[in-house]
Each structure stands twice: as structure tokens, then as C-alpha cells.
PDB file of C-alpha atoms in Angstrom:
ATOM      1  CA  MET A 146      -0.309   0.141   0.109  1.00 43.00           C
ATOM      2  CA  ASN A 147       2.902   2.050   1.158  1.00 48.00           C
ATOM      3  CA  LYS A 148       3.960   3.484  -2.139  1.00 54.00           C
ATOM      4  CA  GLU A 149       7.793   5.419  -2.719  1.00 60.00           C
ATOM      5  CA  ILE A 150       7.459   9.023  -4.182  1.00 70.00           C
ATOM      6  CA  THR A 151       8.714  11.320  -3.894  1.00 87.00           C
ATOM      7  CA  PRO A 152       7.743  14.290  -1.453  1.00 92.00           C
ATOM      8  CA  GLN A 153       8.350  18.200  -2.904  1.00 96.00           C
ATOM      9  CA  ILE A 154       8.132  21.131  -1.294  1.00 97.00           C
ATOM     10  CA  GLY A 155       5.098  22.745  -2.189  1.00 97.00           C
ATOM     11  CA  GLN A 156       3.375  19.854  -2.229  1.00 98.00           C
ATOM     12  CA  ILE A 157      -0.295  19.629  -0.543  1.00 97.00           C
ATOM     13  CA  VAL A 158      -0.465  16.328   2.186  1.00 98.00           C
ATOM     14  CA  LYS A 159      -3.370  15.003   4.051  1.00 98.00           C
ATOM     15  CA  ILE A 160      -2.368  14.022   7.231  1.00 97.00           C
ATOM     16  CA  LEU A 161      -2.791  10.658   8.814  1.00 98.00           C
ATOM     17  CA  ARG A 162      -2.003  10.750  12.250  1.00 95.00           C
ATOM     18  CA  GLY A 163      -1.670  12.663  15.079  1.00 93.00           C
ATOM     19  CA  ARG A 164      -3.308  15.437  16.508  1.00 92.00           C
ATOM     20  CA  ASP A 165      -3.657  17.144  13.438  1.00 94.00           C
ATOM     21  CA  ALA A 166      -4.837  13.576  11.178  1.00 96.00           C
ATOM     22  CA  ASP A 167      -7.728  14.501   8.725  1.00 96.00           C
ATOM     23  CA  GLN A 168      -6.108  18.160   7.965  1.00 97.00           C
ATOM     24  CA  TYR A 169      -4.507  18.985   5.114  1.00 97.00           C
ATOM     25  CA  ALA A 170      -0.454  21.220   4.879  1.00 98.00           C
ATOM     26  CA  VAL A 171       2.214  21.875   3.016  1.00 98.00           C
ATOM     27  CA  ILE A 172       5.528  20.822   2.982  1.00 98.00           C
ATOM     28  CA  VAL A 173       7.496  23.255   3.211  1.00 98.00           C
ATOM     29  CA  SER A 174      11.157  21.252   3.616  1.00 97.00           C
ATOM     30  CA  ILE A 175      12.669  17.790   3.253  1.00 96.00           C
ATOM     31  CA  GLU A 176      14.759  16.558   6.238  1.00 96.00           C
ATOM     32  CA  ASP A 177      16.512  12.536   5.078  1.00 94.00           C
ATOM     33  CA  SER A 178      14.424   9.788   3.212  1.00 92.00           C
ATOM     34  CA  LYS A 179      12.170   9.115   5.754  1.00 95.00           C
ATOM     35  CA  PHE A 180      10.611  12.829   7.219  1.00 97.00           C
ATOM     36  CA  VAL A 181       9.574  16.279   6.433  1.00 98.00           C
ATOM     37  CA  ASN A 182       8.195  19.519   7.366  1.00 98.00           C
ATOM     38  CA  ILE A 183       4.827  20.752   6.969  1.00 98.00           C
ATOM     39  CA  ALA A 184       3.281  23.152   7.692  1.00 98.00           C
ATOM     40  CA  ASP A 185      -0.095  24.724   7.144  1.00 97.00           C
ATOM     41  CA  GLY A 186       0.165  28.340   7.545  1.00 97.00           C
ATOM     42  CA  ASN A 187      -2.883  28.196  10.321  1.00 95.00           C
ATOM     43  CA  LYS A 188      -1.801  26.207  13.852  1.00 94.00           C
ATOM     44  CA  ARG A 189       1.021  24.946  12.924  1.00 96.00           C
ATOM     45  CA  LYS A 190       3.196  28.268  11.510  1.00 97.00           C
ATOM     46  CA  PHE A 191       5.738  29.327   9.643  1.00 96.00           C
ATOM     47  CA  ASP A 192       8.675  29.519  11.866  1.00 96.00           C
ATOM     48  CA  GLN A 193       7.159  25.928  14.174  1.00 97.00           C
ATOM     49  CA  VAL A 194       7.434  23.620  11.557  1.00 97.00           C
ATOM     50  CA  LYS A 195       5.962  19.684  11.835  1.00 97.00           C
ATOM     51  CA  LYS A 196       8.666  16.968  11.112  1.00 97.00           C
ATOM     52  CA  LYS A 197       6.293  14.156  10.386  1.00 97.00           C
ATOM     53  CA  ASN A 198       6.850  10.413   9.293  1.00 97.00           C
ATOM     54  CA  LEU A 199       6.645  10.774   5.611  1.00 96.00           C
ATOM     55  CA  VAL A 200       4.481   6.994   6.270  1.00 96.00           C
ATOM     56  CA  HIS A 201       1.990   8.960   7.848  1.00 97.00           C
ATOM     57  CA  LEU A 202       0.966  11.122   5.548  1.00 97.00           C
ATOM     58  CA  GLU A 203      -0.793  10.843   2.280  1.00 97.00           C
ATOM     59  CA  PRO A 204       0.601  13.594  -0.709  1.00 96.00           C
ATOM     60  CA  GLN A 205      -1.518  14.633  -3.050  1.00 96.00           C
ATOM     61  CA  PRO A 206      -1.490  15.577  -6.457  1.00 95.00           C
ATOM     62  CA  PHE A 207      -1.026  19.252  -6.483  1.00 96.00           C
ATOM     63  CA  ILE A 208       2.242  21.571  -5.914  1.00 96.00           C
ATOM     64  CA  SER A 209       1.401  25.049  -5.091  1.00 96.00           C
ATOM     65  CA  SER A 210       3.840  27.130  -7.358  1.00 96.00           C
ATOM     66  CA  GLU A 211       3.919  30.478  -4.619  1.00 95.00           C
ATOM     67  CA  VAL A 212       5.002  28.533  -2.054  1.00 97.00           C
ATOM     68  CA  VAL A 213       8.148  26.544  -3.670  1.00 97.00           C
ATOM     69  CA  ASN A 214       9.043  29.905  -5.782  1.00 97.00           C
ATOM     70  CA  SER A 215       8.678  31.926  -1.979  1.00 97.00           C
ATOM     71  CA  LEU A 216      11.367  28.865  -0.134  1.00 96.00           C
ATOM     72  CA  GLN A 217      13.638  29.595  -3.786  1.00 96.00           C
ATOM     73  CA  GLU A 218      13.888  33.226  -3.525  1.00 96.00           C
ATOM     74  CA  SER A 219      13.972  33.547   0.137  1.00 96.00           C
ATOM     75  CA  GLY A 220      14.315  30.355   1.846  1.00 95.00           C
ATOM     76  CA  ARG A 221      10.978  31.265   3.913  1.00 96.00           C
ATOM     77  CA  VAL A 222       6.912  31.431   2.898  1.00 97.00           C
ATOM     78  CA  THR A 223       4.490  33.559   5.002  1.00 97.00           C
ATOM     79  CA  ASN A 224       1.671  31.128   6.381  1.00 98.00           C
ATOM     80  CA  GLY A 225      -0.481  34.028   4.633  1.00 97.00           C
ATOM     81  CA  LYS A 226       0.857  31.915   1.177  1.00 97.00           C
ATOM     82  CA  LEU A 227       0.991  28.556   2.991  1.00 98.00           C
ATOM     83  CA  ARG A 228      -3.251  28.903   3.909  1.00 97.00           C
ATOM     84  CA  PHE A 229      -4.100  30.016   0.274  1.00 97.00           C
ATOM     85  CA  ALA A 230      -1.956  26.945  -1.193  1.00 97.00           C
ATOM     86  CA  VAL A 231      -3.812  24.804   0.454  1.00 97.00           C
ATOM     87  CA  SER A 232      -7.376  27.099   0.650  1.00 96.00           C
ATOM     88  CA  GLN A 233      -6.921  26.893  -3.047  1.00 95.00           C
ATOM     89  CA  PHE A 234      -6.251  23.144  -3.039  1.00 96.00           C
ATOM     90  CA  LEU A 235      -8.642  22.328  -0.838  1.00 95.00           C
ATOM     91  CA  SER A 236     -11.352  24.497  -3.377  1.00 93.00           C
ATOM     92  CA  ASP A 237      -9.703  22.636  -6.349  1.00 90.00           C
ATOM     93  CA  LYS A 238     -10.595  19.415  -4.766  1.00 84.00           C
ATOM     94  CA  SER A 239     -14.181  19.536  -4.307  1.00 85.00           C
ATOM     95  CA  ASN A 240     -15.272  21.448  -7.564  1.00 85.00           C
ATOM     96  CA  ALA A 241     -13.475  18.165  -8.569  1.00 81.00           C
ATOM     97  CA  ASP A 242     -15.285  16.030  -6.697  1.00 80.00           C
ATOM     98  CA  GLN A 243     -18.862  17.577  -7.200  1.00 80.00           C
ATOM     99  CA  LYS A 244     -17.534  16.777 -11.669  1.00 76.00           C
ATOM    100  CA  GLY A 245     -17.650  13.368 -10.451  1.00 68.00           C
ATOM    101  CA  GLU A 246     -20.551  12.611  -9.642  1.00 58.00           C
TER     102      GLU A 246
END
């Protein structure tokens, strides 16, 4: 079941385990092959990223170019951009869900 996927910075993930289960967040940095740092700009700010095991995350097929560009330019991303990326993904997802019916 656990597919080998390469996480990418700016990618939206669904949190499967822990206090934030069923929430969505953005990968802001990659620690190593097992761990990434995530933030959502809301409860989990960029300055206090959460280190998560990839096993506990479900990567979504959505990468926020705004987050990627911001991190490449300055090494930081605003919490507003993180919130926007998550809300953009959720609105795309709900539109896709509605079309699927």
C-alpha cells in the first residue's frame, strides 16, 4: 500500500496520524528520505514547522508554485501563502469531487 513517492517542496499532504489527522498541510522542507517538515500557515506556522514521518502523510497531486517560488527566492514562505495553497487545493478538490458525481 505504501507507494514510494518522492515528496516535493510545496506539495500538499493529508496528515493521516497524530493530533492533526485529516488536516492538510504543505511540505516546506525535506529532512531526509523518511521525514519532511510541514506547515499549514494556520495552526502550524512556518516558524514552527512540524516534522512528520512520510508514512503518516498522504501526498496529494498538487504542488503550490507560490510556495515553491517563495522558498527558492528567500528561503521563507508567509503563513498567508501556506493558507492560500491549502485553501486553493481544497477548493480545487471539492470542485473535482462535485464534477465526479
